[in-house]
CSV table of C-alpha atoms in Angstrom, one decimal:
chain,number,residue,atom,x,y,z
Z,1464,MET,CA,5.0,-21.3,12.8
Z,1465,ARG,CA,2.4,-19.1,14.3
Z,1466,GLU,CA,-1.1,-19.6,12.9
Z,1467,PHE,CA,-4.2,-17.4,13.3
Z,1468,ALA,CA,-7.8,-18.5,13.5
Z,1469,ARG,CA,-9.0,-15.3,11.5
Z,1470,LEU,CA,-7.5,-16.7,8.3
Z,1471,GLU,CA,-10.3,-18.9,6.9
Z,1472,PRO,CA,-10.2,-21.0,3.8
Z,1473,PRO,CA,-10.9,-19.0,0.5
Z,1474,PRO,CA,-14.3,-18.9,-0.8
Z,1475,SER,CA,-14.9,-21.5,-3.5
Z,1476,ARG,CA,-15.4,-20.4,-7.0
Z,1477,ASP,CA,-19.1,-21.3,-6.9
Z,1478,ASP,CA,-19.5,-18.6,-4.2
Z,1479,VAL,CA,-18.2,-15.9,-6.4
Z,1480,ASP,CA,-20.5,-13.8,-8.5
Z,1481,ASP,CA,-20.3,-14.5,-12.3
Z,1482,ALA,CA,-19.0,-11.0,-12.9
Z,1483,GLU,CA,-15.9,-11.6,-10.7
Z,1484,ARG,CA,-14.9,-15.1,-11.7
Z,1485,GLU,CA,-12.5,-13.9,-14.3
Z,1486,ALA,CA,-10.6,-11.9,-11.6
Z,1487,TYR,CA,-10.9,-14.9,-9.3
Z,1488,ASP,CA,-9.3,-17.1,-11.7
Z,1489,ARG,CA,-6.4,-14.9,-12.5
Z,1490,VAL,CA,-5.6,-14.8,-8.9
Z,1491,VAL,CA,-5.8,-18.5,-8.4
Z,1492,GLU,CA,-3.9,-19.1,-11.7
Z,1493,ARG,CA,-0.8,-16.9,-10.7
Z,1494,THR,CA,-0.9,-18.2,-7.3
Z,1495,ALA,CA,-0.7,-21.9,-8.4
Z,1496,ARG,CA,1.9,-21.1,-11.0
Z,1497,VAL,CA,4.3,-19.0,-9.1
Z,1498,HIS,CA,3.9,-20.1,-5.4
Z,1499,GLY,CA,2.0,-23.4,-5.4
Z,1500,LEU,CA,-1.5,-23.7,-3.7
Z,1501,GLU,CA,0.0,-25.3,-0.5
Z,1502,SER,CA,2.4,-22.3,0.1
Z,1503,ILE,CA,2.1,-19.6,2.7
Z,1504,GLN,CA,1.7,-17.2,-0.1
Z,1505,ALA,CA,-1.5,-19.0,-1.3
Z,1506,ARG,CA,-3.1,-18.4,2.2
Z,1507,TYR,CA,-2.7,-14.6,1.6
Z,1508,PHE,CA,-4.1,-14.7,-2.0
Z,1509,GLY,CA,-6.7,-17.1,-0.7
Z,1510,ALA,CA,-7.8,-14.3,1.7
Z,1511,LEU,CA,-7.8,-11.7,-1.2
Z,1512,LEU,CA,-10.3,-13.9,-3.0
Z,1513,ASN,CA,-13.0,-12.7,-0.6
Z,1514,ALA,CA,-12.7,-9.6,-2.9
Z,1515,PRO,CA,-11.7,-10.8,-6.3
Z,1516,PRO,CA,-11.4,-7.6,-8.1
Z,1517,LEU,CA,-9.2,-6.0,-5.5
Z,1518,GLY,CA,-7.2,-9.2,-5.2
Z,1519,ASP,CA,-6.7,-9.2,-9.0
Z,1520,VAL,CA,-5.4,-5.7,-8.9
Z,1521,LEU,CA,-3.0,-6.4,-6.1
Z,1522,VAL,CA,-1.7,-9.6,-7.8
Z,1523,ARG,CA,-1.0,-7.6,-11.0
Z,1524,PHE,CA,0.6,-4.7,-8.9
Z,1525,GLY,CA,2.9,-7.3,-7.3
Z,1526,LYS,CA,3.9,-8.8,-10.5
Z,1527,LEU,CA,5.0,-5.4,-11.8
Z,1528,MET,CA,6.9,-4.6,-8.7
Z,1529,ARG,CA,9.0,-7.8,-9.4
Z,1530,GLU,CA,9.9,-6.5,-12.9
Z,1531,GLY,CA,12.0,-3.5,-11.9
Z,1532,GLN,CA,15.2,-5.1,-13.1
Z,1533,LEU,CA,13.6,-6.5,-16.2
Z,1534,ARG,CA,12.4,-2.9,-17.1
Z,1535,GLY,CA,15.8,-1.3,-16.2
Z,1536,SER,CA,14.7,0.3,-13.0
Z,1537,TYR,CA,15.9,-0.9,-9.5
Z,1538,THR,CA,17.6,-4.2,-9.3
Z,1539,ASP,CA,16.3,-7.4,-8.1
Z,1540,ALA,CA,18.9,-7.4,-5.5
Z,1541,ASP,CA,17.8,-3.9,-4.3
Z,1542,ARG,CA,14.3,-5.2,-4.2
Z,1543,GLU,CA,14.9,-8.2,-2.3
Z,1544,LEU,CA,17.1,-6.4,0.3
Z,1545,VAL,CA,14.0,-4.3,1.0
Z,1546,ASP,CA,12.0,-7.4,1.7
Z,1547,ILE,CA,14.6,-8.4,4.3
Z,1548,VAL,CA,14.6,-5.0,5.9
Z,1549,LEU,CA,10.9,-4.5,6.1
Z,1550,ALA,CA,10.2,-8.1,7.4
Z,1551,THR,CA,12.8,-7.5,10.1
Z,1552,ASP,CA,11.5,-3.9,11.0
Z,1553,LEU,CA,7.9,-4.7,11.0
Z,1554,GLY,CA,8.4,-7.8,12.9
Z,1555,TYR,CA,6.9,-10.3,10.6
Z,1556,ASN,CA,8.6,-13.4,8.9
Z,1557,GLY,CA,5.7,-14.6,6.7
Z,1558,ILE,CA,7.3,-13.1,3.7
Z,1559,LEU,CA,10.9,-14.4,4.4
Z,1560,ASP,CA,10.0,-17.9,3.6
Z,1561,VAL,CA,10.1,-16.9,0.0
Z,1562,HIS,CA,12.3,-13.7,0.1
Z,1563,VAL,CA,15.3,-15.3,1.9
Z,1564,PRO,CA,15.7,-17.7,-0.9
Z,1565,ASP,CA,14.9,-15.1,-3.6
Z,1566,ALA,CA,17.4,-12.7,-2.1
Z,1567,LEU,CA,20.2,-15.2,-2.3
Z,1568,ALA,CA,19.0,-16.2,-5.8
Z,1569,VAL,CA,19.4,-12.6,-7.1
Z,1570,GLY,CA,22.6,-12.0,-5.5
Z,1571,VAL,CA,22.0,-10.2,-2.2
Z,1572,ARG,CA,25.1,-11.0,-0.1
Z,1573,PRO,CA,24.4,-13.6,2.7
Z,1574,GLU,CA,26.3,-11.3,5.0
Z,1575,ALA,CA,23.9,-8.6,4.3
Z,1576,ILE,CA,20.8,-10.6,5.0
Z,1577,GLU,CA,22.4,-11.8,8.3
Z,1578,ALA,CA,23.5,-8.1,9.1
Z,1579,VAL,CA,19.9,-6.8,8.7
Z,1580,ARG,CA,18.2,-9.7,10.5
Z,1581,LYS,CA,20.7,-9.7,13.5
Z,1582,ARG,CA,21.1,-5.9,13.6
Z,1583,ARG,CA,24.7,-5.8,12.6
Z,1584,GLU,CA,24.2,-3.1,10.1
Z,1585,HIS,CA,27.9,-1.7,10.3
Z,1586,GLU,CA,28.6,-4.9,8.2
Z,1587,LEU,CA,26.6,-3.5,5.3
Z,1588,THR,CA,28.3,-1.8,2.2
Z,1589,GLU,CA,27.5,1.8,1.6
Z,1590,GLU,CA,25.3,0.7,-1.3
Z,1591,GLU,CA,23.3,-1.6,0.8
Z,1592,ARG,CA,23.1,1.0,3.6
Z,1593,GLN,CA,21.5,3.5,1.2
Z,1594,ILE,CA,18.8,1.1,0.2
Z,1595,VAL,CA,18.2,0.1,3.9
Z,1596,ASP,CA,18.0,3.7,5.1
Z,1597,TYR,CA,15.9,5.0,2.2
Z,1598,SER,CA,13.4,2.2,2.6
Z,1599,ARG,CA,13.1,2.9,6.4
Z,1600,GLN,CA,12.5,6.6,5.6
Z,1601,VAL,CA,9.7,5.8,3.2
Z,1602,VAL,CA,8.0,3.4,5.8
Z,1603,ASN,CA,8.4,6.2,8.5
Z,1604,GLY,CA,7.5,9.2,6.3
Z,1605,THR,CA,11.0,10.8,6.8
Z,1606,VAL,CA,12.5,10.9,3.3
Z,1607,THR,CA,14.6,14.0,2.9
Z,1608,ASP,CA,15.5,16.1,-0.1
Z,1609,GLU,CA,19.1,14.7,0.4
Z,1610,SER,CA,18.2,11.1,0.5
Z,1611,HIS,CA,15.8,11.4,-2.4
Z,1612,ALA,CA,18.3,13.2,-4.6
Z,1613,ALA,CA,20.9,10.5,-3.7
Z,1614,LEU,CA,18.5,7.8,-4.9
Z,1615,VAL,CA,17.8,9.8,-8.1
Z,1616,GLU,CA,21.6,9.9,-8.6
Z,1617,ARG,CA,21.7,6.1,-8.3
Z,1618,LEU,CA,18.6,5.0,-10.1
Z,1619,GLY,CA,17.6,8.0,-12.3
Z,1620,ARG,CA,14.4,9.9,-11.8
Z,1621,ARG,CA,12.0,7.3,-12.9
Z,1622,GLY,CA,13.9,4.5,-11.0
Z,1623,ALA,CA,13.8,6.4,-7.8
Z,1624,LEU,CA,10.0,7.0,-8.2
Z,1625,GLU,CA,9.5,3.3,-8.9
Z,1626,PHE,CA,11.7,2.2,-6.0
Z,1627,THR,CA,9.7,4.4,-3.8
Z,1628,VAL,CA,6.3,3.0,-4.8
Z,1629,PHE,CA,7.8,-0.4,-4.5
Z,1630,VAL,CA,8.7,0.2,-0.9
Z,1631,GLY,CA,5.3,1.5,-0.1
Z,1632,PHE,CA,3.7,-1.4,-1.9
Z,1633,LEU,CA,5.7,-3.8,0.3
Z,1634,LEU,CA,4.8,-1.8,3.4
Z,1635,MET,CA,1.1,-2.3,2.5
Z,1636,THR,CA,1.6,-6.0,1.6
Z,1637,VAL,CA,3.3,-6.7,5.0
Z,1638,ARG,CA,0.7,-5.0,6.9
Z,1639,LEU,CA,-1.9,-6.9,4.9
Z,1640,TRP,CA,-0.3,-10.3,5.7
Z,1641,GLN,CA,-0.2,-9.4,9.4
Z,1642,ALA,CA,-3.9,-8.0,9.7
Z,1643,LEU,CA,-5.4,-11.0,7.6
Z,1644,GLY,CA,-3.5,-13.5,9.8
Z,1645,VAL,CA,-1.2,-15.3,7.3
Z,1646,PRO,CA,1.0,-17.7,9.2
Z,1647,ASP,CA,4.2,-16.3,10.5
Z,1648,PRO,CA,7.2,-18.6,10.8
Z,1649,THR,CA,9.4,-18.1,13.9
Z,1650,ASP,CA,13.0,-16.5,13.6
Z,1651,GLU,CA,14.4,-20.0,14.4
Z,1652,GLU,CA,12.6,-21.5,11.4
Z,1653,ILE,CA,14.0,-18.5,9.3
Z,1654,ASP,CA,17.4,-19.2,10.7
Z,1655,GLU,CA,17.2,-22.8,9.8
Z,1656,LEU,CA,16.0,-22.0,6.2
Z,1657,PHE,CA,18.8,-19.7,5.8
Z,1658,ARG,CA,21.5,-22.1,6.9
Z,1659,GLY,CA,20.0,-24.8,4.7
Z,1660,LEU,CA,20.3,-22.5,1.7
Z,1661,LEU,CA,23.9,-21.6,2.5
Z,1662,ASP,CA,25.0,-25.3,3.1
Z,1663,GLY,CA,23.3,-26.5,0.0
Z,1664,SER,CA,20.8,-28.8,1.8
Z,1665,ILE,CA,18.1,-26.6,0.4
Z,1666,ASP,CA,18.1,-25.6,-3.2
Z,1667,VAL,CA,18.3,-21.8,-4.1
Z,1668,PRO,CA,15.5,-21.1,-6.6
Z,1669,SER,CA,16.0,-19.6,-10.0
Z,1670,PRO,CA,16.3,-15.9,-10.1
Z,1671,GLU,CA,13.3,-15.7,-12.3
Z,1672,ALA,CA,11.2,-18.3,-10.3
Z,1673,ARG,CA,8.6,-15.8,-9.2
Z,1674,ILE,CA,8.9,-13.2,-11.9
Z,1675,GLY,CA,5.9,-13.3,-14.4
V,534,MET,CA,8.4,22.0,-3.1
V,535,PRO,CA,7.7,18.4,-4.4
V,536,ARG,CA,11.0,16.3,-4.9
V,537,VAL,CA,9.8,14.7,-8.0
V,538,PRO,CA,9.2,17.0,-11.0
V,539,GLU,CA,5.9,17.0,-12.7
V,540,HIS,CA,5.4,14.4,-15.4
V,541,PRO,CA,7.0,14.5,-18.8
V,542,LYS,CA,4.6,15.1,-21.7
V,543,ARG,CA,2.7,12.0,-23.3
V,544,ASP,CA,5.1,12.5,-26.4
V,545,ASP,CA,8.1,11.7,-24.2
V,546,PHE,CA,6.9,8.2,-23.8
V,547,THR,CA,7.4,5.7,-26.6
V,548,SER,CA,6.6,2.2,-25.4
V,549,PRO,CA,3.0,1.1,-26.0
V,550,GLU,CA,2.7,-0.1,-22.5
V,551,ASP,CA,3.7,3.3,-21.0
V,552,LEU,CA,1.3,5.1,-23.5
V,553,GLU,CA,-1.6,2.8,-22.6
V,554,ALA,CA,-0.9,3.2,-18.9
V,555,TYR,CA,-0.4,7.1,-19.4
V,556,ASP,CA,-3.9,7.4,-21.1
V,557,PHE,CA,-5.5,5.2,-18.4
V,558,VAL,CA,-4.3,7.4,-15.6
V,559,VAL,CA,-5.3,10.6,-17.3
V,560,SER,CA,-8.7,9.3,-18.3
V,561,ARG,CA,-9.3,8.4,-14.6
V,562,PHE,CA,-9.3,12.0,-13.7
V,563,ARG,CA,-10.6,13.8,-16.7
V,564,LYS,CA,-14.0,15.4,-16.1
V,565,PRO,CA,-16.7,14.7,-18.8
V,566,THR,CA,-16.5,18.4,-19.7
V,567,THR,CA,-12.7,18.5,-20.3
V,568,ALA,CA,-11.4,18.2,-23.7
V,569,PRO,CA,-9.3,15.2,-24.7
V,570,GLY,CA,-5.5,15.9,-24.3
V,571,ASP,CA,-6.2,18.4,-21.5
V,572,GLU,CA,-4.5,17.0,-18.4
V,573,SER,CA,-5.4,19.7,-16.0
V,574,ASP,CA,-7.7,17.5,-14.0
V,575,VAL,CA,-4.9,15.1,-13.0
V,576,ILE,CA,-4.2,15.7,-9.3
V,577,PRO,CA,-0.7,16.7,-8.3
V,578,TYR,CA,0.1,13.2,-6.9
V,579,PHE,CA,-0.6,11.5,-10.1
V,580,ARG,CA,1.2,14.2,-12.0
V,581,LEU,CA,4.3,13.0,-10.2
V,582,LEU,CA,3.5,9.5,-10.5
V,583,LEU,CA,3.2,9.9,-14.2
V,584,ASN,CA,7.0,9.9,-14.4
V,585,SER,CA,6.4,6.3,-14.6
V,586,PRO,CA,3.0,5.7,-16.2
V,587,LEU,CA,3.3,1.8,-15.7
V,588,TRP,CA,3.7,2.1,-12.0
V,589,ALA,CA,1.0,4.9,-11.7
V,590,ALA,CA,-1.6,2.8,-13.4
V,591,PRO,CA,-2.1,0.1,-10.7
V,592,LEU,CA,-2.3,2.8,-8.0
V,593,ALA,CA,-5.1,4.5,-10.0
V,594,ARG,CA,-6.9,1.1,-10.4
V,595,MET,CA,-6.5,0.4,-6.7
V,596,GLY,CA,-7.8,3.9,-6.0
V,597,ALA,CA,-10.9,3.3,-8.1
V,598,ASN,CA,-11.6,0.0,-6.5
V,599,VAL,CA,-11.4,1.1,-2.9
V,600,ARG,CA,-13.4,4.4,-3.6
V,601,THR,CA,-16.3,2.6,-5.1
V,602,ALA,CA,-16.7,-0.3,-2.6
V,603,GLY,CA,-19.0,1.8,-0.7
V,604,ASP,CA,-21.5,1.9,-3.6
V,605,ARG,CA,-22.0,-1.8,-3.5
V,606,GLY,CA,-23.7,-2.3,-0.2
V,607,ASP,CA,-21.8,-5.4,0.8
V,608,SER,CA,-18.6,-3.9,2.2
V,609,TYR,CA,-17.5,-0.7,4.1
V,610,THR,CA,-19.3,2.6,3.6
V,611,HIS,CA,-18.0,5.6,2.2
V,612,LYS,CA,-18.2,7.2,5.7
V,613,ASP,CA,-16.1,4.2,7.1
V,614,ARG,CA,-13.5,4.8,4.4
V,615,GLU,CA,-13.2,8.6,5.0
V,616,TRP,CA,-12.8,7.8,8.7
V,617,VAL,CA,-9.6,6.0,7.9
V,618,ASP,CA,-8.1,9.3,6.3
V,619,GLN,CA,-9.1,11.1,9.5
V,620,VAL,CA,-7.5,8.4,11.8
V,621,LEU,CA,-4.4,8.1,9.8
V,622,ALA,CA,-3.8,11.7,9.4
V,623,VAL,CA,-3.5,11.9,13.2
V,624,ALA,CA,-1.6,8.6,13.6
V,625,PHE,CA,1.1,9.8,11.0
V,626,ARG,CA,1.0,13.5,12.1
V,627,SER,CA,0.5,14.4,8.5
V,628,ASN,CA,-2.2,16.5,6.7
V,629,VAL,CA,-1.1,15.5,3.1
V,630,VAL,CA,-4.5,14.1,2.2
V,631,GLN,CA,-6.7,16.4,4.3
V,632,GLY,CA,-7.2,19.0,1.7
V,633,THR,CA,-9.6,16.5,-0.1
V,634,HIS,CA,-10.5,14.4,2.9
V,635,VAL,CA,-11.7,16.8,5.6
V,636,PRO,CA,-14.4,18.0,3.2
V,637,ASP,CA,-15.1,14.5,1.8
V,638,ALA,CA,-15.4,13.1,5.4
V,639,LEU,CA,-18.0,15.6,6.2
V,640,ALA,CA,-19.8,15.0,3.0
V,641,THR,CA,-20.1,11.3,3.5
V,642,GLY,CA,-21.3,11.7,7.0
V,643,VAL,CA,-18.3,11.7,9.3
V,644,ARG,CA,-19.3,13.9,12.3
V,645,LEU,CA,-17.4,17.1,12.5
V,646,GLU,CA,-17.2,16.6,16.3
V,647,ALA,CA,-15.5,13.2,15.6
V,648,ILE,CA,-12.9,14.8,13.4
V,649,GLU,CA,-12.2,17.5,16.1
V,650,ALA,CA,-12.2,14.9,18.9
V,651,ILE,CA,-9.7,12.5,17.1
V,652,ARG,CA,-7.3,15.5,16.2
V,653,ALA,CA,-7.4,16.8,19.8
V,654,GLY,CA,-6.9,13.3,21.2
V,655,ARG,CA,-10.3,13.4,23.0
V,656,GLU,CA,-11.2,9.7,22.2
V,657,ASP,CA,-13.9,9.6,25.0
V,658,ASP,CA,-15.9,12.2,22.8
V,659,LEU,CA,-16.1,9.5,19.9
V,660,THR,CA,-19.0,7.1,19.6
V,661,ASP,CA,-18.3,3.4,20.2
V,662,ASP,CA,-18.3,2.7,16.6
V,663,GLU,CA,-15.9,5.4,15.7
V,664,ARG,CA,-13.6,4.3,18.5
V,665,LEU,CA,-13.7,0.6,17.3
V,666,LEU,CA,-12.9,1.6,13.7
V,667,ALA,CA,-10.0,3.9,14.9
V,668,ARG,CA,-8.6,1.0,17.0
V,669,TYR,CA,-8.7,-1.3,14.1
V,670,ILE,CA,-7.2,1.2,11.6
V,671,ARG,CA,-4.3,1.7,14.0
V,672,GLN,CA,-3.9,-2.0,14.6
V,673,VAL,CA,-3.6,-2.6,10.8
V,674,VAL,CA,-0.9,0.0,10.3
V,675,SER,CA,1.0,-1.1,13.3
V,676,GLY,CA,0.8,-4.9,12.6
V,677,THR,CA,-1.1,-5.6,15.7
V,678,VAL,CA,-4.5,-6.9,14.7
V,679,ASP,CA,-5.7,-10.0,16.6
V,680,ASP,CA,-8.3,-12.7,15.9
V,681,ALA,CA,-10.9,-11.1,18.3
V,682,MET,CA,-10.7,-7.6,16.7
V,683,PHE,CA,-10.8,-9.0,13.2
V,684,GLU,CA,-14.0,-11.1,14.2
V,685,THR,CA,-15.6,-7.8,15.5
V,686,ILE,CA,-14.8,-6.0,12.3
V,687,GLU,CA,-16.2,-9.1,10.2
V,688,ASN,CA,-19.3,-9.0,12.3
V,689,ARG,CA,-19.8,-5.3,11.6
V,690,MET,CA,-19.2,-5.3,7.9
V,691,GLY,CA,-19.1,-9.0,6.7
V,692,ARG,CA,-16.3,-11.2,5.6
V,693,ARG,CA,-15.7,-9.4,2.3
V,694,GLY,CA,-16.1,-5.9,4.0
V,695,ALA,CA,-13.5,-6.7,6.6
V,696,VAL,CA,-11.0,-7.8,4.0
V,697,GLU,CA,-11.7,-4.9,1.8
V,698,TYR,CA,-11.5,-2.5,4.7
V,699,THR,CA,-8.2,-4.0,5.7
V,700,ILE,CA,-6.9,-3.6,2.1
V,701,PHE,CA,-8.1,0.0,2.0
V,702,ILE,CA,-6.3,0.9,5.3
V,703,ALA,CA,-2.9,-0.6,4.2
V,704,PHE,CA,-3.4,1.1,0.8
V,705,LEU,CA,-3.9,4.5,2.4
V,706,GLN,CA,-0.9,4.0,4.4
V,707,LEU,CA,1.0,3.4,1.1
V,708,ILE,CA,-0.5,6.5,-0.3
V,709,MET,CA,0.3,8.8,2.5
V,710,ARG,CA,3.8,7.5,2.8
V,711,LEU,CA,4.3,8.3,-1.0
V,712,TYR,CA,2.8,11.9,-0.7
V,713,GLN,CA,5.5,12.3,2.2
V,714,ALA,CA,8.3,10.8,0.1
V,715,PHE,CA,7.6,12.8,-2.9
V,716,GLY,CA,7.5,16.0,-0.8
V,717,LEU,CA,3.9,17.0,-1.6
V,718,PRO,CA,2.5,19.9,0.4
V,719,ASP,CA,1.6,19.1,4.1
V,720,PRO,CA,-0.8,21.8,5.4
V,721,PRO,CA,-0.1,22.9,9.0
V,722,ASP,CA,-2.6,21.9,11.6
V,723,GLU,CA,-3.7,25.5,12.1
V,724,GLU,CA,-5.0,25.4,8.6
V,725,ILE,CA,-7.1,22.3,9.0
V,726,ASP,CA,-8.4,23.8,12.3
V,727,ARG,CA,-9.4,26.9,10.3
V,728,TRP,CA,-11.3,24.8,7.6
V,729,LEU,CA,-13.1,22.9,10.4
V,730,GLN,CA,-14.3,26.1,11.9
V,731,GLU,CA,-15.4,27.4,8.5
V,732,PHE,CA,-17.4,24.2,7.9
V,733,ARG,CA,-18.8,24.6,11.4
V,734,ASP,CA,-19.9,28.3,10.9
V,735,GLY,CA,-21.1,27.7,7.3
V,736,THR,CA,-18.7,29.8,5.6
V,737,ARG,CA,-17.1,26.8,3.8
V,738,GLN,CA,-19.4,24.4,1.9
V,739,VAL,CA,-19.4,20.7,2.0
V,740,PRO,CA,-18.7,19.4,-1.5
V,741,ASP,CA,-20.3,16.6,-3.5
V,742,PHE,CA,-18.0,13.6,-2.6
V,743,ARG,CA,-19.3,11.8,-5.7
V,744,GLU,CA,-17.1,13.8,-7.9
V,745,ARG,CA,-14.2,11.6,-6.8
V,746,ILE,CA,-16.2,8.3,-6.9
V,747,ARG,CA,-15.0,6.9,-10.1
């Protein structure tokens, strides 16, 4: 695990202005409930506590992004596959600590996770490849009329818009984790986690574990 | 032509969550002189986003937060913020936000010569501070920030400022990628050059950037 000196412990509640304590408390509450205060995720949300109102908006934004399936938009499997793609393409494993387990939990094929991480994308199904390719187009600013129309065909107008926003949100999030110095597990650590989830030595979480 | 059609009317939404989000987004843009129900002040990007009011609302909230940070005095300045737009426009080879942000950059004190220099790749013509921020902005969007650079930014604008500036840079990356994905207009470089010349010779006026600080 790569650790970075720039990620300092979060400010204490007493250091926060009265007007911002409500926002501070909401960030801490959700982090504790959904991820646990000792998790890698808690390190990220701890950094956001330097700016409680912005951190609060980001936390609520992230919660909404996880509710796509619940609201009849993109599926949890679509969403989790994007996490695998962006982590791989952007060279950062910090989010995989949660999203490899979550991807398996919501039905992403293990072969698809492996194919993206090991660059064997000919092993993806056509549906998976559409998600992978479109996500990359959003990240690189290269969405075309055709790829957008195909996504609308698949998810509907509203679903396509929400999926596009989600990809942008995840791009922002990964770059924030990297910039703020949230710990970055090695590829070997993620491989070991993946093997453990597949052979049953590590429990796959509930699909709803981090929604809410 | 934008790939996403303009938003449905308010009446097309039925869920209370959507309606509340819809009203919030529209209210963010409505000028005090505009009549309730008139949505003409909503900018094109948000008109598209209103196909999903629920997803549009957090983007509007984020926007309000990052734009007002410069008023507090314990974070980045408005000028620092506008510099990000200039740096990313060049880094992403996209002028999608320049229609608003070239004028606002000048209004907040970004040097016209700095905009011209960064657009022309003449980084030697930037001040040390402009160059420092440009380097940091590029590091954030390419995932290459290191401890030493973060410390330098922290020394310049404080811990909170450094965290907020980083969030703003990553947020602007999100916005620009959404503009591109939705197919919003991207003015050619020649048009931006012409505006800059008009600002230089005084035929185009610098606006009051505070109209957008809300």
